[in-house]
Coordinates of C-alpha atoms and ligand atoms in Angstrom, one line a residue:
M1 CA 0.0 0.0 0.0
F2 CA 3.1 2.2 0.5
K3 CA 5.1 3.1 -2.6
P4 CA 8.7 4.4 -1.6
S5 CA 9.2 7.7 -3.5
F6 CA 12.1 8.9 -4.6
P7 CA 13.1 11.1 -1.8
K8 CA 12.7 8.3 0.4
I9 CA 15.4 6.5 -1.2
L10 CA 17.6 9.5 -1.2
I11 CA 17.0 9.8 2.4
A12 CA 17.9 6.2 3.1
A13 CA 20.8 6.4 1.0
L14 CA 22.3 9.7 2.4
G15 CA 21.3 8.3 5.8
L16 CA 23.8 5.5 5.4
G17 CA 26.4 7.5 4.4
A18 CA 26.2 9.8 7.3
S19 CA 25.8 7.1 9.9
Q20 CA 29.2 5.6 8.6
A21 CA 30.9 9.1 8.6
Y22 CA 29.7 9.5 12.0
A23 CA 31.5 6.5 13.7
A24 CA 33.9 6.3 16.2
P25 CA 36.6 8.8 15.0
L26 CA 34.5 11.7 16.0
I27 CA 35.0 10.6 20.1
N28 CA 38.1 12.2 21.5
L29 CA 37.2 11.1 24.9
L30 CA 34.7 8.4 25.9
I31 CA 32.4 9.2 28.7
D32 CA 30.3 6.0 28.4
D33 CA 29.3 3.5 25.7
F34 CA 27.1 1.8 28.3
S35 CA 28.9 -1.7 27.4
T36 CA 29.2 -2.3 31.1
F37 CA 26.1 -3.8 32.0
Q38 CA 24.2 -2.1 35.0
E39 CA 21.0 -4.2 36.7
E40 CA 17.9 -2.4 36.2
I41 CA 16.7 0.0 39.0
V42 CA 12.9 0.3 39.1
K43 CA 11.3 2.5 41.4
K44 CA 7.5 2.0 42.0
K45 CA 4.9 2.4 44.6
S46 CA 3.9 -0.6 46.6
S47 CA 0.9 -0.6 48.9
V48 CA 1.0 2.6 50.6
S49 CA -0.9 5.8 49.6
G50 CA 0.3 9.1 48.9
P51 CA 3.6 10.5 47.5
V52 CA 6.6 8.1 47.3
T53 CA 9.7 9.4 48.5
C54 CA 12.5 7.0 47.7
T55 CA 15.1 8.2 50.2
S56 CA 16.3 5.1 51.8
F57 CA 16.0 1.5 51.4
S58 CA 17.3 -1.8 52.7
P59 CA 19.2 -4.1 50.7
S60 CA 16.0 -6.1 50.3
S61 CA 13.7 -6.0 47.3
S62 CA 11.2 -3.9 48.9
S63 CA 10.7 -1.1 51.8
S64 CA 7.6 0.5 53.2
S65 CA 7.0 2.8 50.6
C66 CA 8.6 1.7 47.5
N67 CA 9.6 -1.6 45.5
I68 CA 13.3 -1.6 44.7
T69 CA 14.2 -4.3 42.1
H70 CA 17.7 -5.5 41.6
T71 CA 19.5 -2.8 43.6
P72 CA 20.7 -2.3 47.2
G73 CA 19.7 1.5 47.1
P74 CA 18.7 4.4 45.6
G75 CA 21.5 4.9 43.8
I76 CA 23.9 2.0 42.5
Q77 CA 27.1 2.0 40.9
A78 CA 28.5 -0.2 38.3
S79 CA 32.4 -0.5 37.1
G80 CA 33.8 -1.7 34.3
G81 CA 35.4 -1.0 30.9
G82 CA 34.0 1.9 28.5
I83 CA 33.5 4.4 31.3
L84 CA 35.3 7.3 32.1
G85 CA 36.8 7.2 35.3
G86 CA 35.9 3.4 35.6
Y87 CA 32.8 4.0 37.6
R88 CA 29.1 4.7 36.7
D89 CA 26.2 5.8 39.0
L90 CA 22.8 5.5 38.1
Y91 CA 19.8 6.8 40.2
V92 CA 16.1 6.9 39.6
S93 CA 13.5 8.8 41.2
T94 CA 10.0 9.3 40.4
G95 CA 8.3 12.2 42.6
S96 CA 4.5 11.4 43.6
L97 CA 3.2 8.2 42.3
S98 CA -0.3 9.3 43.9
G99 CA -3.2 7.5 42.2
L100 CA -0.9 5.6 40.0
G101 CA -1.2 2.0 41.4
T102 CA 2.0 0.4 41.1
R103 CA 3.5 2.0 38.1
G104 CA 7.0 3.5 38.3
T105 CA 10.5 4.3 36.4
S106 CA 13.1 1.9 35.5
A107 CA 16.5 2.4 34.2
T108 CA 19.3 0.0 33.2
S109 CA 22.5 -0.3 31.0
T110 CA 22.0 -3.2 28.8
G111 CA 25.4 -3.7 27.6
S112 CA 24.8 -1.5 24.7
V113 CA 22.6 1.3 25.7
L114 CA 21.3 3.3 28.7
E115 CA 17.7 2.4 28.5
I116 CA 15.0 4.2 30.5
S117 CA 11.1 3.3 30.7
N118 CA 8.4 5.2 32.5
D119 CA 5.1 3.3 33.1
T120 CA 2.0 5.4 31.7
G121 CA 1.3 8.6 33.9
V122 CA 4.6 8.6 35.4
A123 CA 7.4 11.2 34.8
G124 CA 10.6 9.8 36.3
T125 CA 14.0 11.6 36.6
V126 CA 16.9 9.3 35.9
I127 CA 20.6 10.7 36.7
V128 CA 23.9 9.2 35.5
V129 CA 27.0 10.4 37.4
W130 CA 30.7 10.0 36.3
D131 CA 32.7 10.8 39.4
G132 CA 34.9 7.9 39.8
A133 CA 35.0 5.5 42.8
H134 CA 32.8 7.5 45.0
A135 CA 29.5 5.7 45.2
V136 CA 26.4 7.9 44.9
T137 CA 23.8 6.9 47.4
A138 CA 21.7 10.0 47.7
D139 CA 19.9 12.0 45.3
P140 CA 22.6 13.3 42.9
S141 CA 20.8 16.5 41.9
N142 CA 22.2 17.6 45.1
P143 CA 25.9 18.1 44.2
A144 CA 26.9 17.5 48.1
N145 CA 26.3 14.0 47.1
I146 CA 28.5 13.9 44.1
A147 CA 32.4 13.6 44.4
T148 CA 32.8 16.9 42.3
A149 CA 36.5 16.4 41.8
G150 CA 36.1 12.6 41.9
L151 CA 37.8 12.3 38.1
G152 CA 40.7 13.9 39.3
G153 CA 41.0 16.9 36.6
I154 CA 40.4 15.3 33.2
D155 CA 41.4 17.5 30.0
F156 CA 37.9 17.8 27.9
T157 CA 39.8 20.1 25.4
L158 CA 42.0 17.3 23.7
S159 CA 44.0 18.0 20.7
P160 CA 42.9 18.5 17.9
G161 CA 40.2 20.6 19.6
S162 CA 37.1 19.3 21.1
Y163 CA 33.8 20.9 20.4
G164 CA 31.4 19.5 23.0
V165 CA 29.8 16.5 24.7
L166 CA 27.8 14.3 22.3
L167 CA 24.6 12.5 23.4
E168 CA 24.3 9.9 21.0
V169 CA 20.6 8.9 21.0
F170 CA 19.2 5.5 19.9
S171 CA 15.6 6.6 20.8
I172 CA 13.8 9.2 22.9
D173 CA 10.5 10.6 23.2
L174 CA 9.5 14.0 22.1
N175 CA 10.1 16.7 24.8
V176 CA 12.5 14.7 26.8
T177 CA 15.2 17.0 28.3
A178 CA 18.8 16.2 28.9
A179 CA 20.9 18.4 31.2
L180 CA 24.8 17.5 31.3
T181 CA 26.7 19.2 34.2
L182 CA 30.3 19.5 34.3
W183 CA 32.3 20.1 37.5
D184 CA 36.0 21.2 37.4
T185 CA 38.5 20.0 40.2
A186 CA 38.3 23.8 41.7
G187 CA 34.4 23.2 42.2
Q188 CA 33.0 25.3 39.4
A189 CA 29.8 24.0 37.3
A190 CA 28.4 24.6 34.4
T191 CA 25.2 22.9 32.8
A192 CA 24.0 22.7 29.2
S193 CA 20.6 21.2 28.2
H194 CA 18.7 20.0 25.2
T195 CA 14.8 19.3 24.8
F196 CA 14.4 16.8 22.4
S197 CA 12.1 17.6 19.3
S198 CA 13.1 14.6 17.1
V199 CA 15.0 11.6 17.5
S200 CA 18.4 12.8 16.8
S201 CA 21.8 13.0 18.6
Y202 CA 23.0 16.0 20.3
V203 CA 26.1 18.0 20.7
F204 CA 26.4 19.9 24.2
P205 CA 28.9 22.6 23.1
F206 CA 31.8 23.8 25.1
A207 CA 31.5 27.3 23.9
G208 CA 29.0 29.5 22.2
P209 CA 25.1 29.8 22.9
D210 CA 23.7 27.1 25.2
S211 CA 27.0 26.0 26.1
F212 CA 28.9 25.1 29.4
L213 CA 30.9 28.2 29.4
A214 CA 27.9 30.4 28.4
D215 CA 26.6 29.0 31.7
N216 CA 29.6 29.6 33.8
P217 CA 32.7 31.2 32.1
L218 CA 35.0 30.1 35.0
L219 CA 34.6 26.4 34.3
N220 CA 38.0 24.8 33.6
L221 CA 37.6 22.5 30.8
D222 CA 40.9 20.8 31.1
Q223 CA 40.4 19.9 34.5
I224 CA 37.1 18.1 34.9
G225 CA 36.4 16.4 38.0
A226 CA 32.8 15.1 37.5
V227 CA 30.1 14.7 35.0
R228 CA 26.2 14.3 35.8
L229 CA 23.5 13.7 33.1
T230 CA 19.9 14.2 34.1
L231 CA 17.2 13.2 31.9
T232 CA 13.5 14.3 32.5
G233 CA 10.5 14.3 30.6
P234 CA 6.6 14.1 30.2
A235 CA 4.4 11.5 31.6
G236 CA 5.4 7.7 29.9
W237 CA 8.6 8.7 28.6
D238 CA 11.3 6.4 27.5
G239 CA 14.7 6.7 26.0
Q240 CA 17.6 4.7 25.0
I241 CA 21.1 6.6 25.0
D242 CA 23.9 4.8 23.0
L243 CA 26.9 6.7 23.9
V244 CA 28.2 9.8 25.7
G245 CA 31.5 11.4 24.8
V246 CA 33.4 14.3 24.0
T247 CA 33.5 15.0 20.2
T248 CA 35.4 17.2 17.9
I249 CA 32.5 17.9 15.5
P250 CA 29.0 19.5 16.1
E251 CA 28.0 16.6 13.7
P252 CA 24.3 16.0 14.7
A253 CA 23.6 19.6 13.9
T254 CA 25.1 19.0 10.5
L255 CA 23.0 16.0 10.2
S256 CA 20.0 17.7 11.5
L257 CA 20.1 20.4 8.8
L258 CA 20.7 17.7 6.2
G259 CA 17.5 16.0 7.5
L260 CA 15.5 19.1 7.6
G261 CA 16.7 19.8 4.0
L262 CA 15.6 16.3 3.0
L263 CA 12.3 16.6 5.0
G264 CA 11.7 19.9 2.9
V265 CA 12.3 17.7 -0.4
G266 CA 9.8 15.1 1.1
A267 CA 7.1 17.6 1.9
A268 CA 7.3 19.5 -1.4
A269 CA 7.2 15.9 -3.2
R270 CA 3.8 15.3 -1.0
R271 CA 2.5 18.8 -1.8
Q272 CA 2.7 18.0 -5.3
K273 CA 0.9 14.8 -5.0
I274 CA -2.3 16.4 -3.4
Ligands
LIG301 CA1 31.0 7.2 41.2
LIG302 CA1 26.6 2.0 23.2

């Protein structure tokens, strides 16, 4: 019933070329490729009524107010390859689950992607922290719970010149917001954020509009001590992040411009049909 038109084929061909050009050489410094598996953290309400505050848990699978599956605490740390500093902390919070039964939020590293799922009506927050061996066990939206100098001062401005931090997206719901915060070892912090209006990768730029240095010009990019990724979104949001890394080229911007151009071609073709 659907006949592929010429623009469709063109998009497929160019898309293939773009994804090949887009591979490994762009990454100057890997923050996480999610190749290290991390058990799923699930936060959902059990039998109690009212808002759930998942602040403390026993090592068992449940407490009086929340069910936690496969995790000893509200935050959990995994260690292994493909992770900047060797350790990744994963934290999930759901806010109020009033009236939502046993629904909740889950996050895991599958061994290839960071996978996040929210049940219907739930708008959980998932936070990933790279701060070295320090285990984040309390809400990392509070920097006091992060070792902000834990990475020891990593140079994010590597030769031949890094542009920003790439968030390679495999799938993401619209209106999900990703906020990336960098700390330097002197304690300066800067945040860049992006709200997705399409399923495309994004580079948080070091300099220029909406950049880390625009947020805080005092941030020392060659002495990074910790990295935090905060993902929030509308009720029921889901997402899969493939990779986080320092990149040399604002490639996704180029790609999306190309994509917009091709969408324009497609739209023109559709208009002609009518
Ligand atoms: Ca850590
Ligand atoms: Ca990956």
